[in-house]
Short mmCIF file of C-alpha atoms and ligand atoms in Angstrom, two decimals:
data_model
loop_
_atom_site.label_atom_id
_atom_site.label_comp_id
_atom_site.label_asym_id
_atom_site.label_seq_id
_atom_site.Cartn_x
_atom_site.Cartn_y
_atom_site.Cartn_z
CA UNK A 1 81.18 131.36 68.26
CA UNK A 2 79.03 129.45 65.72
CA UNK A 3 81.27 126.48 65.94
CA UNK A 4 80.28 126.05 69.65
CA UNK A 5 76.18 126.15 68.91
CA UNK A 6 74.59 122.92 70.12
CA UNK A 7 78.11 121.84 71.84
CA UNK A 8 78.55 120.31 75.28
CA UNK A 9 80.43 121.78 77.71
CA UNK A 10 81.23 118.94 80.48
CA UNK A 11 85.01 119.07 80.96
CA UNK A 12 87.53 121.89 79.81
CA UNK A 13 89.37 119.09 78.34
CA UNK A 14 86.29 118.21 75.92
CA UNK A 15 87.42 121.83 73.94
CA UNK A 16 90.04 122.79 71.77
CA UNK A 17 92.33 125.66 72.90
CA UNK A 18 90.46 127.72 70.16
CA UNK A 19 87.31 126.95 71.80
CA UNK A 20 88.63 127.97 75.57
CA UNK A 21 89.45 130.92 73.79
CA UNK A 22 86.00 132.10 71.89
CA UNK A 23 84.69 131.80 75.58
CA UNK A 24 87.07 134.14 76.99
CA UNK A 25 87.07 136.71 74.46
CA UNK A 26 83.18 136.33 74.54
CA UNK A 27 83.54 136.39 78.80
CA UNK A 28 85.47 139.70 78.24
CA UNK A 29 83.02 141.43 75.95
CA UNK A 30 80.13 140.54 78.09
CA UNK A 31 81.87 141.75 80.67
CA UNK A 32 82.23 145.06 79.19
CA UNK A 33 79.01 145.57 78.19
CA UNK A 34 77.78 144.52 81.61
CA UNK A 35 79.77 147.50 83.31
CA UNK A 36 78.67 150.18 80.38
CA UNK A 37 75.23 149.01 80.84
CA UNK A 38 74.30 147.70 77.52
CA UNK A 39 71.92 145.35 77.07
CA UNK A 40 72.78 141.51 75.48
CA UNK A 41 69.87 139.48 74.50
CA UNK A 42 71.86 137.22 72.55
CA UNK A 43 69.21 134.22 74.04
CA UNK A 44 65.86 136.08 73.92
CA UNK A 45 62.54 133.90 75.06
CA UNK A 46 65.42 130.53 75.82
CA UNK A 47 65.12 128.35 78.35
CA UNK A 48 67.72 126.49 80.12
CA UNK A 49 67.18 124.17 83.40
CA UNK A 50 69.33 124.28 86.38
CA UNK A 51 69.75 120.83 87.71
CA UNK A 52 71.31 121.02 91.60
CA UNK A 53 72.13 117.88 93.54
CA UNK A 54 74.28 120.13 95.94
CA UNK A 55 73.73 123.98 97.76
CA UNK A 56 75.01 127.03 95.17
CA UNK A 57 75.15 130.48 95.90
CA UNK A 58 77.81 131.82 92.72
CA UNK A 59 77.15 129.44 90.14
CA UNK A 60 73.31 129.19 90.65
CA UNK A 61 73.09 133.18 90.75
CA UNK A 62 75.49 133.34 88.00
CA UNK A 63 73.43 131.18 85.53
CA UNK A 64 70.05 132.91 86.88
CA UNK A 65 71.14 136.50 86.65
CA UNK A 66 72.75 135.16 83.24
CA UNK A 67 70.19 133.61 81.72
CA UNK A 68 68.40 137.10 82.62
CA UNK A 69 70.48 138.84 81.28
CA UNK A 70 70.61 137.08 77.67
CA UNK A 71 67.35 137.49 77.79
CA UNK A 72 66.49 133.42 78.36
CA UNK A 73 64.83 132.15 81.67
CA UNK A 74 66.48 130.17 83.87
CA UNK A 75 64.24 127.15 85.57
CA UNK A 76 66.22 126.12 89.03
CA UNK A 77 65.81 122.81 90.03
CA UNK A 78 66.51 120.23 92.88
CA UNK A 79 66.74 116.91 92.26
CA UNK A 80 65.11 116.02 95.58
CA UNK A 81 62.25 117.51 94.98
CA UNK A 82 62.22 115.97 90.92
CA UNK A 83 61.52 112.23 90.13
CA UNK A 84 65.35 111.67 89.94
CA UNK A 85 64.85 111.20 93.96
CA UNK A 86 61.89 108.27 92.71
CA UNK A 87 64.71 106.41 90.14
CA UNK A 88 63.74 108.69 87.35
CA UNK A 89 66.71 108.21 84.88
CA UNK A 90 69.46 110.60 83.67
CA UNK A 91 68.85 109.50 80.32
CA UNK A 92 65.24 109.68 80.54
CA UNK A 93 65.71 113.04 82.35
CA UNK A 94 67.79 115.03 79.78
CA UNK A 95 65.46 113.50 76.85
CA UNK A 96 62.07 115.08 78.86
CA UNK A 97 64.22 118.47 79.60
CA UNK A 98 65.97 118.86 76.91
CA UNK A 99 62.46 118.97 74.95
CA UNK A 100 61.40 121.46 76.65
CA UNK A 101 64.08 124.13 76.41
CA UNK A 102 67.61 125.04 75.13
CA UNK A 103 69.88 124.04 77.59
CA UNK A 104 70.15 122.08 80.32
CA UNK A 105 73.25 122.85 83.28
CA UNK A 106 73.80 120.32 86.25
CA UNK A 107 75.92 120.03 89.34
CA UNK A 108 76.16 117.07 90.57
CA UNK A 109 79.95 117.28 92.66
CA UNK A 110 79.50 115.43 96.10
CA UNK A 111 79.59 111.79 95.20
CA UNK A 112 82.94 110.19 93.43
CA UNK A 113 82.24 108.85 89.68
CA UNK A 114 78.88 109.43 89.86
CA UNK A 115 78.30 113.66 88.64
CA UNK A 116 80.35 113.17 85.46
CA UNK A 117 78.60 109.86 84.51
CA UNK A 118 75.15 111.34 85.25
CA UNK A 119 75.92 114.12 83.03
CA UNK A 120 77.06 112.27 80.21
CA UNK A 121 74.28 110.06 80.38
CA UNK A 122 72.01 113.59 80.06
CA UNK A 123 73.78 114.64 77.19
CA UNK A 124 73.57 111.49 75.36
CA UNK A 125 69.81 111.49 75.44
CA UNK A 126 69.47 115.46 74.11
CA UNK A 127 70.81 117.28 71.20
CA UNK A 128 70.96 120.90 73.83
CA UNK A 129 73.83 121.84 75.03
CA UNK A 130 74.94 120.24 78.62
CA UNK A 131 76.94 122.35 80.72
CA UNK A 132 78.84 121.26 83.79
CA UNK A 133 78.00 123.44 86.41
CA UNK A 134 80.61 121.20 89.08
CA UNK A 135 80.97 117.20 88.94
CA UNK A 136 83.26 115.32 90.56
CA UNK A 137 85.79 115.66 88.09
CA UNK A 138 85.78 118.94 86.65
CA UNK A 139 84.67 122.81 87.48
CA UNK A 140 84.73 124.15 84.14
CA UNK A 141 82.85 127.19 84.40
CA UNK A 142 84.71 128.32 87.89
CA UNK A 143 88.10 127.29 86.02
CA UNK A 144 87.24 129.61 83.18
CA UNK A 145 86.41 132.56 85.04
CA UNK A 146 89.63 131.60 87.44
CA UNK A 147 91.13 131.94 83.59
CA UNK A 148 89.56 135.04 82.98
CA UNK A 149 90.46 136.76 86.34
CA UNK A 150 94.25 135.55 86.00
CA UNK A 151 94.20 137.05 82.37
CA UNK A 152 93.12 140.40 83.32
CA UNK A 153 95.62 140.52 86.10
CA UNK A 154 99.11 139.01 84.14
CA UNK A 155 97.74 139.88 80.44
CA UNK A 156 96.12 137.76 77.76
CA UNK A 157 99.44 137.44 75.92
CA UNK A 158 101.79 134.96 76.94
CA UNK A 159 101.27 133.45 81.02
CA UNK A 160 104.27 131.06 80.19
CA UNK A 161 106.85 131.35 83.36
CA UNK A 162 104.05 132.39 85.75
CA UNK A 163 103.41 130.05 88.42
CA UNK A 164 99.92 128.63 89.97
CA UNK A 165 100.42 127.16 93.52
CA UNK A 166 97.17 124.89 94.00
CA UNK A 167 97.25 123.31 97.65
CA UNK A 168 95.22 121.95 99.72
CA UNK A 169 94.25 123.65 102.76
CA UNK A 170 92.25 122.67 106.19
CA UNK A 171 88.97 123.05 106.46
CA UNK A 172 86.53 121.96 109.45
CA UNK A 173 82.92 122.37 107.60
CA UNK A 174 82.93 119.14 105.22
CA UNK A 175 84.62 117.25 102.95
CA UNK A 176 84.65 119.10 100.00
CA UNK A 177 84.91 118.45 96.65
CA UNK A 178 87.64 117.11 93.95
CA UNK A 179 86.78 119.30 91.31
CA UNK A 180 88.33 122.46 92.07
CA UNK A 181 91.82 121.73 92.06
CA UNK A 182 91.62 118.89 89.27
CA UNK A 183 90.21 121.48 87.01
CA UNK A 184 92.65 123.91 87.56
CA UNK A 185 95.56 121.50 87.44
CA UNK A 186 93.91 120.87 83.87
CA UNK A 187 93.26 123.86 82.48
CA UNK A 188 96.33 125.99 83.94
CA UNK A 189 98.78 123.58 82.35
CA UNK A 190 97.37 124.41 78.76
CA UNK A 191 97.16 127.66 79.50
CA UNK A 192 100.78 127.90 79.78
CA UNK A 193 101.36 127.96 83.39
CA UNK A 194 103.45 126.43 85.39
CA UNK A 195 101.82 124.36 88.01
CA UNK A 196 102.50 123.10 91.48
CA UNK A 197 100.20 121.23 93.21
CA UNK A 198 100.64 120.03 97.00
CA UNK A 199 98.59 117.91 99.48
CA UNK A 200 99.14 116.58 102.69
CA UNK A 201 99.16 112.21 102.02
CA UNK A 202 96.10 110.61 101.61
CA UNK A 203 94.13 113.71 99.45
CA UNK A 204 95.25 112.73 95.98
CA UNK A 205 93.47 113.47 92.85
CA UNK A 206 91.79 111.23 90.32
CA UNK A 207 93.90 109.85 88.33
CA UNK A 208 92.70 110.04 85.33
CA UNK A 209 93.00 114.41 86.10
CA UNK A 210 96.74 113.67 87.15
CA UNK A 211 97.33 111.90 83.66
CA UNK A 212 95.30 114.79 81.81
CA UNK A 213 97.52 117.07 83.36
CA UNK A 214 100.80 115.69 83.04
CA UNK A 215 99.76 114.95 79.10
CA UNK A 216 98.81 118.92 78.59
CA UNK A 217 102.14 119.81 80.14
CA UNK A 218 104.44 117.82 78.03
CA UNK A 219 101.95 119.42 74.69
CA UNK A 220 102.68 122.58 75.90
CA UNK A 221 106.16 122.59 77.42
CA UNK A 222 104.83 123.75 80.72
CA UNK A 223 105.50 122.37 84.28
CA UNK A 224 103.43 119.92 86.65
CA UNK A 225 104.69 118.78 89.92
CA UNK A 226 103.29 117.13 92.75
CA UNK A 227 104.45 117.79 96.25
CA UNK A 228 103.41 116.99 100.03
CA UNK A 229 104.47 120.16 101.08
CA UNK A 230 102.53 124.04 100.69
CA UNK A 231 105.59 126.01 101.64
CA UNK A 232 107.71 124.72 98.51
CA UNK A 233 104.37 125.13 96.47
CA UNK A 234 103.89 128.68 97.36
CA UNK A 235 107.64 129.68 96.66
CA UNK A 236 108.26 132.25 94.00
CA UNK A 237 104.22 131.51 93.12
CA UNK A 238 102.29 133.73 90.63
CA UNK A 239 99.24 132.49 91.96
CA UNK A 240 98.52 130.66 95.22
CA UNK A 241 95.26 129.08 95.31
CA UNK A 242 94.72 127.27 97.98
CA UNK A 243 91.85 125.49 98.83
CA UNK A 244 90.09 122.31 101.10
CA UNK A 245 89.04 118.91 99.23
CA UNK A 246 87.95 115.22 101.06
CA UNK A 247 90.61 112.81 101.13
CA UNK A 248 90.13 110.52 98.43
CA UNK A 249 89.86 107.07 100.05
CA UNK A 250 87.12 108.14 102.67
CA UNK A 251 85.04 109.95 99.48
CA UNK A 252 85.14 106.50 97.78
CA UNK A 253 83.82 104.75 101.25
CA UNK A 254 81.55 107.35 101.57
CA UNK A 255 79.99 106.57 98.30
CA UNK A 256 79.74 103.18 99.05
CA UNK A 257 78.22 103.63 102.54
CA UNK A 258 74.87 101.56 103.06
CA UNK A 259 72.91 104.09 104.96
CA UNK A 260 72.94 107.32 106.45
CA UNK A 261 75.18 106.61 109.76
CA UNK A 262 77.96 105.04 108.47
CA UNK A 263 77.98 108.26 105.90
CA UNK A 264 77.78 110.48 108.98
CA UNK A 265 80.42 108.12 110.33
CA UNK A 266 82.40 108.88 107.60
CA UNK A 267 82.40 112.37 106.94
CA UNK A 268 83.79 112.79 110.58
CA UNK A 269 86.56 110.55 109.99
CA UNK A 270 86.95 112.66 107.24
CA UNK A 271 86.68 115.85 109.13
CA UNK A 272 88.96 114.30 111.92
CA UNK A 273 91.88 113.46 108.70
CA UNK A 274 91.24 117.17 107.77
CA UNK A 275 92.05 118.31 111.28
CA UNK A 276 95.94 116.76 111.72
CA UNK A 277 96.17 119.46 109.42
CA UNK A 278 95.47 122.84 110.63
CA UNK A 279 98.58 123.85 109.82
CA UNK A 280 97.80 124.08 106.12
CA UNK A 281 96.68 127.57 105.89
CA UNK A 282 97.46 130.64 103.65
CA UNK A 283 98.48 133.06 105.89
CA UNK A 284 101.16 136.01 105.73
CA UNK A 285 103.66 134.44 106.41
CA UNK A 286 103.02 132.08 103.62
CA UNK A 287 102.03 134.57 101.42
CA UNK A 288 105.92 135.65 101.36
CA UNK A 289 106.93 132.79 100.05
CA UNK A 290 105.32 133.48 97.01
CA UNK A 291 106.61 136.83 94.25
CA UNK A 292 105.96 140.42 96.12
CA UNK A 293 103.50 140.37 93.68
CA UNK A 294 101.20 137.06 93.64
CA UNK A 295 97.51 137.08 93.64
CA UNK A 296 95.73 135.10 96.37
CA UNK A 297 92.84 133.18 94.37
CA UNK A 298 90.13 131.01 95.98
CA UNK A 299 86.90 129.77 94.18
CA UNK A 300 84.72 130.30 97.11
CA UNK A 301 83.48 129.68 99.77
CA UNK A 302 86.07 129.73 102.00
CA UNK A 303 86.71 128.73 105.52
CA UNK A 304 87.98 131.93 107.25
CA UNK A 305 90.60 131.34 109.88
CA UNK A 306 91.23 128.17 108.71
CA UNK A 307 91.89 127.41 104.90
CA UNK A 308 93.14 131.16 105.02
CA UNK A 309 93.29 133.72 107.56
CA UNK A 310 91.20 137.36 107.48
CA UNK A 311 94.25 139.28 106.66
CA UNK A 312 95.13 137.56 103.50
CA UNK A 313 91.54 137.23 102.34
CA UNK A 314 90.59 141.00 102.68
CA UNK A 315 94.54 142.03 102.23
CA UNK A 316 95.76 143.46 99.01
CA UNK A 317 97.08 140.31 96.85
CA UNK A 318 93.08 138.86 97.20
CA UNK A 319 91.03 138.57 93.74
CA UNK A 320 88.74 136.53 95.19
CA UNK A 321 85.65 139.02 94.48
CA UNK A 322 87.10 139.66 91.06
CA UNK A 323 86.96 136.33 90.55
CA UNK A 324 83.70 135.36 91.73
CA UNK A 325 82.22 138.43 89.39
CA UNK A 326 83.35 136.65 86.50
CA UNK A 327 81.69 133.79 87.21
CA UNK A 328 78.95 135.75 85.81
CA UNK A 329 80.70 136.58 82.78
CA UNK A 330 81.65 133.52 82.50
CA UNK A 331 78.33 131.89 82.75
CA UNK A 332 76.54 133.90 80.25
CA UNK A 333 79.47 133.41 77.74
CA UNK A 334 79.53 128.99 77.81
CA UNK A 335 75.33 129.97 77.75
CA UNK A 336 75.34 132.12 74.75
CA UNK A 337 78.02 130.30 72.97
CA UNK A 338 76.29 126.79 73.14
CA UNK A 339 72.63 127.31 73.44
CA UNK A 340 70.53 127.51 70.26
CA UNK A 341 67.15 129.22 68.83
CA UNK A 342 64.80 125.29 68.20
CA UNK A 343 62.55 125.36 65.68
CA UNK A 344 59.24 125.24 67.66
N1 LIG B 401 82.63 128.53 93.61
C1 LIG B 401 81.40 128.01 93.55
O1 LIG B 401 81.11 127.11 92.74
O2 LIG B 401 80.52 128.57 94.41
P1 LIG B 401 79.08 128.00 94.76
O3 LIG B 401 79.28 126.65 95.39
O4 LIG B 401 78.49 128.99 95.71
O5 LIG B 401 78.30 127.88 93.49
#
């Protein structure tokens, strides 16, 4: 654990596969203790800041009732109502927090090459740990709990041979983001699962997630595909985890938009791209496609009735609130492991 103190933790791709794997073990401990009531305050009297530029309700809570929980006090903050909405900078604004506290956790996810920049930018101006609480590239603390959850159900040993299905599906509330599936397309190819990921045309990934992907397979003799079809995703599947994201074109528009209207504009284009779609939903039928015995996974929220029908989110193969409890695991885990006593 020492070897994380003071460490970043931005992308999943940023740590070594020893790293990933002090945070699990670490996840799974907490856990334990957490359910046999024992108390943790491995961060007693910390602070770390919560830095939102979207809505939360798991991650937020997760990193609140964390910090809580360690023992540290969590400060939640929104960057419209900080002087980051006057111009204030990111540099300027990690030096400033990061002087006041231990640890300093952002989401910034909505806008295309801007979250991961900002963040960057943060943690070049403090020596406390930065930790990625969504960007537009990576999810790294969902993706580790999505970790977690699939080793509890499969086993910690060996997942090689198991398969993750990670597919877009239609959604009608907004264009969401990137991060989801290029995390898991990420981390689930060194993790030593086989991976399958389908969209309809026009949602690809970043590229620079399809390269980091493709790389980790070849280092670890797993599988990455890319296909334009759910149904040959979801066959013999593991895992299915399929989820909404913007197509990628109209996100980079929509970043460059002038003004409000033409982002309005755009997001219903977006919604209206979404919609020639519907038929991208994980429903039973779909579900057996995948092995008699696959997990439905999704990171949450999710669009009932249309990224996935009722029966398959309250049936038996769903995780999902499995999942979204070790989010909280999860959170305290990348918290204790990274954030530091100061000398004051
Ligand atoms: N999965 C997830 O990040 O949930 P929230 O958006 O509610 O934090």
């Amino acid at each position: 654990m020492s070897s994380l103190k003071g460490k970043d933790y931005i992308e999943t791709q940023d740590l070594s596969w020893g790293e990933l794997d002090v945070l699990l073990e670490l996840s799974d401990e907490l856990k334990a203790k957490f359910h046999r009531g024992e108390k943790t305050p491995l961060l007693s009297a910390q602070t770390i800041f919560l830095l939102f530029f979207d809505n939360s309700t798991r991650t937020r809570n997760a990193f609140e009732a964390g910090a809580t929980q360690l023992g540290a006090h969590a400060h939640f903050l929104d960057s419209k109502l900080s002087q980051i909405s006057h111009g204030e900078t990111a540099y300027d604004t990690g030096k400033i927090l990061g002087s006041m506290g231990h640890g300093i956790a952002i989401r910034h996810d909505l806008i295309l090459h801007e979250g991961n920049k900002f963040m960057r930018q943060v943690a070049e101006a403090t020596d406390v740990p930065v930790i990625n609480m969504q960007c537009d590239v990576d999810h790294p603390t969902q993706t580790l709990a999505d970790l977690q959850t699939i080793r509890e159900l499969f086993g910690k040993g060996d997942l090689r041979g198991r398969k993750i299905a990670v597919s877009w599906a239609y959604s009608p509330s907004y264009a969401k983001p990137l991060s989801v599936p290029q995390g898991l397309i990420t981390l689930m190819t060194r993790a030593g699962l086989d991976v399958a990921l389908a969209h309809p045309p026009g949602y690809r990934l970043m590229e620079q997630t399809l390269e980091a992907a493709r790389n980790n397979a070849r280092e670890a003799g797993t599988k990455f595909e890319v296909v334009e079809d759910m149904d040959a995703a979801f066959a013999d599947a593991d895992i299915v985890y399929p989820k909404s994201w913007g197509p990628y074109d109209l996100m980079m528009q929509r970043r460059d938009a002038v003004d409000a209207g033409q982002m309005a504009a755009i997001e219903k284009e977006m919604l209206a791209m979404n919609a020639r779609y519907k038929n991208w939903i994980c429903d039973e039928r779909r579900m057996k496609l995948a092995k008699e015995t696959a997990v439905y996974m999704h990171c949450l929220p999710a669009d009932r009735g249309a990224e996935v029908t009722d029966a398959v989110f309250d049936g038996p193969q769903s995780v999902v609130f499995q999942e979204a409890e070790n989010r909280l695991h999860t959170a305290k885990a990348i918290m204790a492991a990274t954030m530091r006593e100061r000398p004051f």
